[in-house]
Short mmCIF file of C-alpha atoms and ligand atoms in Angstrom, two decimals:
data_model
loop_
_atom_site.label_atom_id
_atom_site.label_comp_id
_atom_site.label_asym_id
_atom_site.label_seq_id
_atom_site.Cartn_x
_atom_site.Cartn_y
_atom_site.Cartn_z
CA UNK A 1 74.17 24.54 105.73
CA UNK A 2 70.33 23.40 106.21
CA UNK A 3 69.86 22.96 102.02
CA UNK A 4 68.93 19.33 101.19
CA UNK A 5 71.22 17.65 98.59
CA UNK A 6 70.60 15.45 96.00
CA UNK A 7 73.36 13.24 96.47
CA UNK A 8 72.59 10.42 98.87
CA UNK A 9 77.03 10.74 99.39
CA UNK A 10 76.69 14.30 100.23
CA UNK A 11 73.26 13.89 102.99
CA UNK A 12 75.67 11.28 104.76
CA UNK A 13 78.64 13.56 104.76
CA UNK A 14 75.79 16.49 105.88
CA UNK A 15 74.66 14.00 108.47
CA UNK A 16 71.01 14.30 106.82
CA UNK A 17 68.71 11.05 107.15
CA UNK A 18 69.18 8.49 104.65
CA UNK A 19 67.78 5.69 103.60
CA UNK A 20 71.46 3.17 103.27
CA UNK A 21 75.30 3.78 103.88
CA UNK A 22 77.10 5.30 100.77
CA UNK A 23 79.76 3.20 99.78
CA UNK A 24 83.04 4.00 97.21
CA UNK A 25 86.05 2.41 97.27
CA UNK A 26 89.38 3.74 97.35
CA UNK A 27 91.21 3.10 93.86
CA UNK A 28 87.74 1.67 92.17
CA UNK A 29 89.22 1.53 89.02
CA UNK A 30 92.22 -0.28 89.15
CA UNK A 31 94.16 -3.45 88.17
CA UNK A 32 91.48 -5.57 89.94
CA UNK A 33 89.09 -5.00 86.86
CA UNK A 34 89.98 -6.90 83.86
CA UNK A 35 88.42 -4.14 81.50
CA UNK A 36 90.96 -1.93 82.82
CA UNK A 37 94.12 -4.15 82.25
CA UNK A 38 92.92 -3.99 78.46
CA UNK A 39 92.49 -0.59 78.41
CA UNK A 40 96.09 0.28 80.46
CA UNK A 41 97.95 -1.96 77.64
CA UNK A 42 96.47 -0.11 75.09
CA UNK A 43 97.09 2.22 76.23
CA UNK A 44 100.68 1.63 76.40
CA UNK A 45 100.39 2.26 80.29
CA UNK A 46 98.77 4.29 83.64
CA UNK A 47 100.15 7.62 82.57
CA UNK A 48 99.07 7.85 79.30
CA UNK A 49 95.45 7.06 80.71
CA UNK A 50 95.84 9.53 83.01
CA UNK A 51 97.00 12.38 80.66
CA UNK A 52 93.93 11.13 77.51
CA UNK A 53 90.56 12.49 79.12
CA UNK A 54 88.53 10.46 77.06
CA UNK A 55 90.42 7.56 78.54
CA UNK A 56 90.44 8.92 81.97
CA UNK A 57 86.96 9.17 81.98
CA UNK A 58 86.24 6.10 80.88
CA UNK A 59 88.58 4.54 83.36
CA UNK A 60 86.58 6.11 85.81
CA UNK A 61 83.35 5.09 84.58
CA UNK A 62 84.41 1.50 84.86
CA UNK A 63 83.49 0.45 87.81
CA UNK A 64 80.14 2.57 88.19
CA UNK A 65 79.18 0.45 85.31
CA UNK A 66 80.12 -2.96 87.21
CA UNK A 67 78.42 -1.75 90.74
CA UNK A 68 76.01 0.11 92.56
CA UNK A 69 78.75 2.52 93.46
CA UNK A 70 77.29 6.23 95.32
CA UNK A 71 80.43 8.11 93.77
CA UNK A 72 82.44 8.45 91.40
CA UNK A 73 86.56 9.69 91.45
CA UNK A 74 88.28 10.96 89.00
CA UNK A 75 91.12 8.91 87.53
CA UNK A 76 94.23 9.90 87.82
CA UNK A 77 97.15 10.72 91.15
CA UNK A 78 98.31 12.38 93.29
CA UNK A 79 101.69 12.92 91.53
CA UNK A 80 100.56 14.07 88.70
CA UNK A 81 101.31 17.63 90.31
CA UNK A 82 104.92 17.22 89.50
CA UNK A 83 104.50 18.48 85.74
CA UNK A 84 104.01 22.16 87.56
CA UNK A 85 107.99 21.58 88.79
CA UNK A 86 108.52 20.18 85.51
CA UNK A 87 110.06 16.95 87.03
CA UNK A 88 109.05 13.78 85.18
CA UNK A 89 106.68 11.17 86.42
CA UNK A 90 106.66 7.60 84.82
CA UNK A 91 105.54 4.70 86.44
CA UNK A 92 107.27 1.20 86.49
CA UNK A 93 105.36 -2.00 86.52
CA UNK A 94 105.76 -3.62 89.86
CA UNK A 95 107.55 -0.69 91.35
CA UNK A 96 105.51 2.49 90.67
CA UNK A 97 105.82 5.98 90.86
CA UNK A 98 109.22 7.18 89.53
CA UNK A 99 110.48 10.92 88.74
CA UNK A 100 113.59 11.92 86.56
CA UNK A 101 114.73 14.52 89.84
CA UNK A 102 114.42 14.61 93.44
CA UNK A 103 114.83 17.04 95.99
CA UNK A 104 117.41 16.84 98.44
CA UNK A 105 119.39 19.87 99.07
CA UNK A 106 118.77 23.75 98.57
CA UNK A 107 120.88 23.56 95.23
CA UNK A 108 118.30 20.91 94.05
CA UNK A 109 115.50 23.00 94.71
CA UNK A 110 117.68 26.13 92.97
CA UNK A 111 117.42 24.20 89.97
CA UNK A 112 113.34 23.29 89.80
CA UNK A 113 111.56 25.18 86.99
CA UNK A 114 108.68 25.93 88.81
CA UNK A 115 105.81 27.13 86.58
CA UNK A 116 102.39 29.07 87.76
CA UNK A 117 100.59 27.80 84.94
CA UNK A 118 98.01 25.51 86.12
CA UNK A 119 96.66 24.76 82.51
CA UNK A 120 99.85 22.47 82.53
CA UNK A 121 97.22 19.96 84.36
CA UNK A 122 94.64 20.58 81.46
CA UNK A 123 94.46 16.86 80.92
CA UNK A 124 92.77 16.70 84.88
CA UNK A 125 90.27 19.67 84.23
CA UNK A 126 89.32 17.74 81.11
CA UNK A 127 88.80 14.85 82.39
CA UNK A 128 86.39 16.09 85.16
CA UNK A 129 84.70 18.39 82.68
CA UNK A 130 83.89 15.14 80.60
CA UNK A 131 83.08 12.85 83.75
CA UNK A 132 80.30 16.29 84.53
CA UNK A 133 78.42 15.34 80.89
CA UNK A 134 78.55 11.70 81.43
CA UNK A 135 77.34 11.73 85.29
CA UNK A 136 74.65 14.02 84.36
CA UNK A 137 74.60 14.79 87.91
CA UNK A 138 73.44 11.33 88.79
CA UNK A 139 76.49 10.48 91.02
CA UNK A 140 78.75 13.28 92.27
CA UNK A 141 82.10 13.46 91.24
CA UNK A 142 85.25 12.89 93.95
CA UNK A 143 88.75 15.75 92.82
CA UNK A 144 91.89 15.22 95.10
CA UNK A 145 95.44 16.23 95.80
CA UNK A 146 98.02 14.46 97.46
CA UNK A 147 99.26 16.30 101.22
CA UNK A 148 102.00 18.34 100.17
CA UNK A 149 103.88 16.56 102.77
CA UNK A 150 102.59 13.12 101.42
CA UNK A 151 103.90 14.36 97.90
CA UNK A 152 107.01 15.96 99.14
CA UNK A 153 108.20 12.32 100.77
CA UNK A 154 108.02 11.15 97.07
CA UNK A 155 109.68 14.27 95.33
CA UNK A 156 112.21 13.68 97.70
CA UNK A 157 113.12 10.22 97.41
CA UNK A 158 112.33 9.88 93.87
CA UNK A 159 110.04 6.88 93.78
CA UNK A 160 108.26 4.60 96.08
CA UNK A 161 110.61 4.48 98.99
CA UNK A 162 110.02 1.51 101.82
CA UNK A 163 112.87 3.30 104.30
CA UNK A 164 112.25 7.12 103.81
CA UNK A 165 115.71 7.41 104.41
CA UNK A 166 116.11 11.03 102.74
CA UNK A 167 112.73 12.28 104.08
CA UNK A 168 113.51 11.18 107.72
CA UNK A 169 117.37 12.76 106.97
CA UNK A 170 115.82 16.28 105.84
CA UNK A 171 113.17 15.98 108.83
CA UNK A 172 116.27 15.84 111.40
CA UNK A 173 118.89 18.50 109.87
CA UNK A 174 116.95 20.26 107.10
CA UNK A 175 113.60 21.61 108.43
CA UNK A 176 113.95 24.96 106.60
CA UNK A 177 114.72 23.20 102.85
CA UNK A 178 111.49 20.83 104.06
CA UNK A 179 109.12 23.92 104.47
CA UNK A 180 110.40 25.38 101.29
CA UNK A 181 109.36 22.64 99.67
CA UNK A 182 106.00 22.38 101.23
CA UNK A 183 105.22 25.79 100.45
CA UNK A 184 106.04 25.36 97.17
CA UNK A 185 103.87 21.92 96.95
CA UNK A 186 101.38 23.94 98.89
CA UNK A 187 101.00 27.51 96.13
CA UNK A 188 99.95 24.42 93.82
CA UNK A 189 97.76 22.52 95.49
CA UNK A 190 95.77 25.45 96.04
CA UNK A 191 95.97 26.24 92.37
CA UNK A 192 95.08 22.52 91.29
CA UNK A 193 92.38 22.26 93.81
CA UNK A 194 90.44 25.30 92.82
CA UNK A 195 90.65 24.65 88.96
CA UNK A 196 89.61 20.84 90.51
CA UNK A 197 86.69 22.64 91.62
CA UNK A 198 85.84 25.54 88.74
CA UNK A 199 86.28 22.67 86.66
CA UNK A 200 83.21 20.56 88.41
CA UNK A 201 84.07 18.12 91.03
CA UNK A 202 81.34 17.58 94.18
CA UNK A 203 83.59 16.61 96.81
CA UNK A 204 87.00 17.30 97.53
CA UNK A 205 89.50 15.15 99.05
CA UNK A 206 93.32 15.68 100.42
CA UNK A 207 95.23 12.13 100.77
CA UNK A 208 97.98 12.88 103.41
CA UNK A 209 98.64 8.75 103.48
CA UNK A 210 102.35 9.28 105.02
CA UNK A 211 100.83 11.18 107.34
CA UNK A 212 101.43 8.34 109.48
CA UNK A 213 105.62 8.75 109.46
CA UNK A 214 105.14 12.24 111.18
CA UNK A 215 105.36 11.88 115.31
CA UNK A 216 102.94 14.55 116.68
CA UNK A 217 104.98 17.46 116.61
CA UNK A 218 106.21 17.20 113.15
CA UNK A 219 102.65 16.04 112.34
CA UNK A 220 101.02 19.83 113.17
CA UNK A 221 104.50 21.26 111.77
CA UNK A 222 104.88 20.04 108.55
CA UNK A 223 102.09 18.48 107.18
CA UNK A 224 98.45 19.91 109.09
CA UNK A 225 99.71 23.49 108.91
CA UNK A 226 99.84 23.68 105.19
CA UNK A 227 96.27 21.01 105.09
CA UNK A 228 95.19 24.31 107.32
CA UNK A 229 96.35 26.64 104.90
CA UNK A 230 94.89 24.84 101.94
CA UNK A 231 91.74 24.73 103.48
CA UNK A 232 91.60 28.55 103.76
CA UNK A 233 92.59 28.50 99.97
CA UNK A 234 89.90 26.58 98.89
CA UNK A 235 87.53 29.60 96.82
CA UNK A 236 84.36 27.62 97.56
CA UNK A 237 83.96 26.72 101.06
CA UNK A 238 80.86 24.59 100.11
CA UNK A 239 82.55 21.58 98.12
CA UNK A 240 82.89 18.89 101.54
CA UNK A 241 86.35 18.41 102.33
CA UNK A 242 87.86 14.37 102.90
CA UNK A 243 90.99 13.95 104.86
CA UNK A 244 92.83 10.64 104.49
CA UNK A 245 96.04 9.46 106.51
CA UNK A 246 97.07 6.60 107.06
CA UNK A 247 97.35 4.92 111.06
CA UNK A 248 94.57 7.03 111.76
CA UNK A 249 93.76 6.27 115.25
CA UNK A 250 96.81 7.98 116.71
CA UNK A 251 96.28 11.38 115.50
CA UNK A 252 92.45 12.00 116.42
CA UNK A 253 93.85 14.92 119.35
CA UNK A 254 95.84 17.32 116.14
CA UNK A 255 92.59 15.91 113.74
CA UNK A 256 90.28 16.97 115.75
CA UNK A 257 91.31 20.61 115.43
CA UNK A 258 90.71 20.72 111.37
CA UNK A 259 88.30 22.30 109.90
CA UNK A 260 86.71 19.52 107.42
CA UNK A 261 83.70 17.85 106.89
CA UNK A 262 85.14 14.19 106.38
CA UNK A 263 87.83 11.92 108.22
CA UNK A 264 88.89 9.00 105.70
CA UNK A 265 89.94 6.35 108.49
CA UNK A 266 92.52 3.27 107.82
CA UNK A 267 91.31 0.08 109.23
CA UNK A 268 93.87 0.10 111.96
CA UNK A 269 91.27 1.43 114.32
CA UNK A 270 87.87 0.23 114.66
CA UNK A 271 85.56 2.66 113.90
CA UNK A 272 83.55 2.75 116.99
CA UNK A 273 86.82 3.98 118.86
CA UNK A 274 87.65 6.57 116.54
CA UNK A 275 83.99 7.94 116.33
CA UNK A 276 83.83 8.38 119.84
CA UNK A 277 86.78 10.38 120.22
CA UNK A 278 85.28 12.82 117.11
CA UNK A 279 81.41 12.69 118.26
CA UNK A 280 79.59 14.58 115.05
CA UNK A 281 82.62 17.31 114.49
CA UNK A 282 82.93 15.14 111.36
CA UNK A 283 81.45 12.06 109.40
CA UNK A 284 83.94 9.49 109.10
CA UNK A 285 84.56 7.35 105.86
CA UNK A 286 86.00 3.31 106.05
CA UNK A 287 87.32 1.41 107.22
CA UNK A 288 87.14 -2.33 106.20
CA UNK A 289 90.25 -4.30 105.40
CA UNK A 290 90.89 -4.77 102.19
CA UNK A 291 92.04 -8.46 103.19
CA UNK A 292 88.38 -9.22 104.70
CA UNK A 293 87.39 -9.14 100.21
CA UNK A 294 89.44 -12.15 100.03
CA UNK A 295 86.92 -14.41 102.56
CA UNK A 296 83.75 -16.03 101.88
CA UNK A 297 80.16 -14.30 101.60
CA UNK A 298 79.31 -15.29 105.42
CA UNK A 299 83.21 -13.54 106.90
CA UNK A 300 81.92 -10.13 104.70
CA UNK A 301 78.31 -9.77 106.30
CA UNK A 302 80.14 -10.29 109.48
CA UNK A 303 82.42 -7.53 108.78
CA UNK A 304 80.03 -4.70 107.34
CA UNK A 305 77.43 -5.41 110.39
CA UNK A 306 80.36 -4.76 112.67
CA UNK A 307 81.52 -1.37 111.17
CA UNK A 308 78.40 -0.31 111.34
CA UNK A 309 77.37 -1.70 114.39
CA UNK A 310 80.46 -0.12 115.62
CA UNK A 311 79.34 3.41 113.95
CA UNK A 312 76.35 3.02 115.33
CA UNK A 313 74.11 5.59 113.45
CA UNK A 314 72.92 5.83 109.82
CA UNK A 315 74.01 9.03 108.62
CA UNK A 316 77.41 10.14 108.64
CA UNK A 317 79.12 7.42 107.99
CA UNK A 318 80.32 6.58 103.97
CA UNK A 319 81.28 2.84 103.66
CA UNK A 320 84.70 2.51 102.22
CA UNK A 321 88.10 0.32 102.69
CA UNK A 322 90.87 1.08 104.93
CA UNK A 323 93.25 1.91 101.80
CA UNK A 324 93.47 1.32 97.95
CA UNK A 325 91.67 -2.05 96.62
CA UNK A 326 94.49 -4.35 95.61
CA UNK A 327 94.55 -5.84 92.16
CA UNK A 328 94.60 -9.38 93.89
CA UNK A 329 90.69 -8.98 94.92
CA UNK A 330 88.46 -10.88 92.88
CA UNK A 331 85.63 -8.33 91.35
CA UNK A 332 82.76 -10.32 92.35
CA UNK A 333 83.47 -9.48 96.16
CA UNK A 334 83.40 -6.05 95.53
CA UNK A 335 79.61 -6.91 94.10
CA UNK A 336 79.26 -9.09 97.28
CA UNK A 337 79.86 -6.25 99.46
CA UNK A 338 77.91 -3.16 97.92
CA UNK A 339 75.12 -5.32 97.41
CA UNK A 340 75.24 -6.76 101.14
CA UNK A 341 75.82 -3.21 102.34
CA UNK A 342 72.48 -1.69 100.52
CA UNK A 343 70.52 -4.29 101.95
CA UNK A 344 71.70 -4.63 105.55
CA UNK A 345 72.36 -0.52 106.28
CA UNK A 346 68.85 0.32 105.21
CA UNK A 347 67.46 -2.46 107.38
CA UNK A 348 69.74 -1.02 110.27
CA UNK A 349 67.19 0.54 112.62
CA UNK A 350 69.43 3.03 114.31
CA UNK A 351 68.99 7.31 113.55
O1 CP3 B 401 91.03 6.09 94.13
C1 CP3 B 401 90.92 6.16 92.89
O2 CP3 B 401 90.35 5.29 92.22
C2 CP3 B 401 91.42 7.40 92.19
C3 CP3 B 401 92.70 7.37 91.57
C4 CP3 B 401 93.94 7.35 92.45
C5 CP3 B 401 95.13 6.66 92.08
N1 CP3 B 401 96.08 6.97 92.99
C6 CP3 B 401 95.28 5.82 90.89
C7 CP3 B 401 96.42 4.90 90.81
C8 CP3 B 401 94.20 8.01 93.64
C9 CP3 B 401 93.27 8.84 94.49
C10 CP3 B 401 95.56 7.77 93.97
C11 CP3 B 401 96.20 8.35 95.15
C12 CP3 B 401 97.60 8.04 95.44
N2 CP3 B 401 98.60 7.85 94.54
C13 CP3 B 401 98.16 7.99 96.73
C14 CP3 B 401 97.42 8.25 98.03
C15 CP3 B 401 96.54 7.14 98.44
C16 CP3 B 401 97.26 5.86 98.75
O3 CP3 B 401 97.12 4.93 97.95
O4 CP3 B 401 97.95 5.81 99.76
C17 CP3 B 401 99.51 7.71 96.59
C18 CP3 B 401 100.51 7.54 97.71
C19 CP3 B 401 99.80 7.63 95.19
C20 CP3 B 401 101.10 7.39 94.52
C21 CP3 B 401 101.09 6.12 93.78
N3 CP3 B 401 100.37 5.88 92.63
C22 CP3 B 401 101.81 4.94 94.09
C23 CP3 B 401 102.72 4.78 95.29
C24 CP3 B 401 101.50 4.00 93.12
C25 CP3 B 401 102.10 2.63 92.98
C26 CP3 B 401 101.53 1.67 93.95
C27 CP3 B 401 100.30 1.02 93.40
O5 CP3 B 401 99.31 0.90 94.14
O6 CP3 B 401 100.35 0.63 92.25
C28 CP3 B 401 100.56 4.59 92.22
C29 CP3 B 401 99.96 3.95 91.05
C30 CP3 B 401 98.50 4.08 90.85
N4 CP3 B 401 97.71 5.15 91.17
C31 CP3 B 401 97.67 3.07 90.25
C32 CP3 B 401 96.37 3.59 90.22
C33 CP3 B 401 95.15 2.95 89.63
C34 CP3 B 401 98.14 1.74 89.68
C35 CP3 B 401 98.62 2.00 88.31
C36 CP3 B 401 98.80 0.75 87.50
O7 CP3 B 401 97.85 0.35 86.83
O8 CP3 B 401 99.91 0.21 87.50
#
């Protein structure tokens, strides 16, 4: 595609010239902001900000109004999709995700009332058709899904599981139940992306952050066949594609062979390494450590002129952390480091 977009985010990803790196942040509005603790105890909690699109979009608008942020992503999660198997997410403070069933033998997945209704998401297409009338095409607009293999390890533990122990069980002596499963997760993800997109969003972007579990046979088997065939669902083949998982740097040989436009990178590989095994196939997106937002002014210059010293061009590359901003990162360093980005990537003399 030779057409020139309007979207500084979308030239990078396009590897057009540009003037500075892009720069979002993974989880941007989150329990770091103060404004949206308020708003979340209103509220009465994350899920029912997720499921009011007024509040969604104003979540979402949050931190575009604190920062000189080049996207915008819609508010809400990955899990969301489990109102489609009409299981029932809630979320626990200090614990997280949690869903009223799980998914652990065939007679479990007998028993899942699985609807093709995609309007049971409304509250999502909403919410991005509100977020279209208040960006007024100013900043694009980020939709995602979870993998279905990243969701699948959480509808089949049932919350936010530090062992895996079922997932790794089913991996060794249930591979058929597993791809039943993803199938299923897959037929929906299609679904949600596509309405995602009819709906509005700019960019599109699959998190597949346990990924990283998968050695690299099960990693083609079970969770980039069915990133494969969701990319051959998606109905318009121009919205740029991100792909996120986790421990990044040992998976660039099965990456390589995807057909998307971005790799979202953790920041346990530098860069530099990773963009070297991917030349231009794709633009990468990171990879800073969260942890580097906790240092002083002097530590974060030093960090964003080595990633993109370590990129080494202008284009291509969209500025972003290694994973979800923690709610223990003080606000102003997120100011510190957009603004310190602008200024030293468009005085960075390379392409
Ligand atoms: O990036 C964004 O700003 C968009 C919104 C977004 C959220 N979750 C909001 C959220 C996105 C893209 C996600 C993705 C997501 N959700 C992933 C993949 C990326 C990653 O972080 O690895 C996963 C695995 C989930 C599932 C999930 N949601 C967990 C495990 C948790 C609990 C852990 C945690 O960080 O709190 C959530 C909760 C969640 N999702 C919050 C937010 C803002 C915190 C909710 C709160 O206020 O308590």
């Amino acid at each position: 595609m030779s057409s020139t977009h309007k979207y500084l985010f979308l030239k990078a990803i396009r590897n057009e010239p540009i003037e500075r790196t892009p720069i979002w942040i993974m989880r941007q509005a989150g329990r770091y902001l103060p404004e949206y603790i308020r708003l979340k105890n209103k509220a009465g909690g994350f899920i029912n900000l997720v499921k009011n699109p007024d509040l969604a979009c104003e979540i979402t608008l949050q931190p575009l109004k604190r920062f000189e942020l080049d996207s915008a992503i819609v508010f809400s999660d990955i899990l969301v999709v489990a109102d489609m198997l009409d299981i029932k997410l809630s979320f626990v403070e200090n614990k997280g995700p949690v869903f009223d069933k799980v998914i652990r033998t065939e007679k479990d997945l007998s028993k899942i009332k699985k609807t093709d209704d995609i309007e049971k998401l409304d509250y999502v297409f909403n919410t991005i058709k509100l977020l279209k009338k208040e960006l007024a095409d100013k900043k694009p607009l980020i939709g995602f899904i979870g993998s279905p293999w990243t969701v699948a390890t959480y509808i089949i533990e049932g919350n936010s599981s530090k062992t895996f122990a079922n997932v790794l069980k089913m991996l060794e002596c249930e591979e058929m139940l597993l791809h039943k499963i993803l199938d299923m997760l897959t037929d929906i993800s299609i679904d949600y992306l596509n309405k995602q997109i009819e709906s509005g969003i700019d960019v599109a972007m699959i998190f597949d952050t346990w990924g990283s579990l998968l050695n690299d046979e099960q990693y083609e088997k079970f969770s980039l066949r069915y990133i494969n065939k969701i990319k051959n669902g998606i109905s318009n083949q121009d919205i740029p594609l991100i792909y996120y998982v986790r421990e990044t740097g040992n998976k660039i040989k099965a990456i390589k062979n995807l057909e998307i436009d971005v790799l979202g990178i953790d920041s346990t590989t530098d860069i530099g390494v990773i963009k070297k095994q991917i030349g231009n196939k794709f633009a990468l997106q990171g990879n800073l450590d969260v942890n580097i937002l906790k240092k002083d002014q002097s530590d974060i210059i030093k960090a964003i002129k080595h990633t993109l010293n370590s990129y080494g061009s202008k284009s291509g590359h969209i500025f972003n952390l290694g994973t979800g901003i923690t709610p223990d990162i003080n606000p102003d360093k997120v100011k510190m480091l957009i603004d310190n980005l602008a200024n030293i990537s468009s005085k960075f003399n390379v392409k």
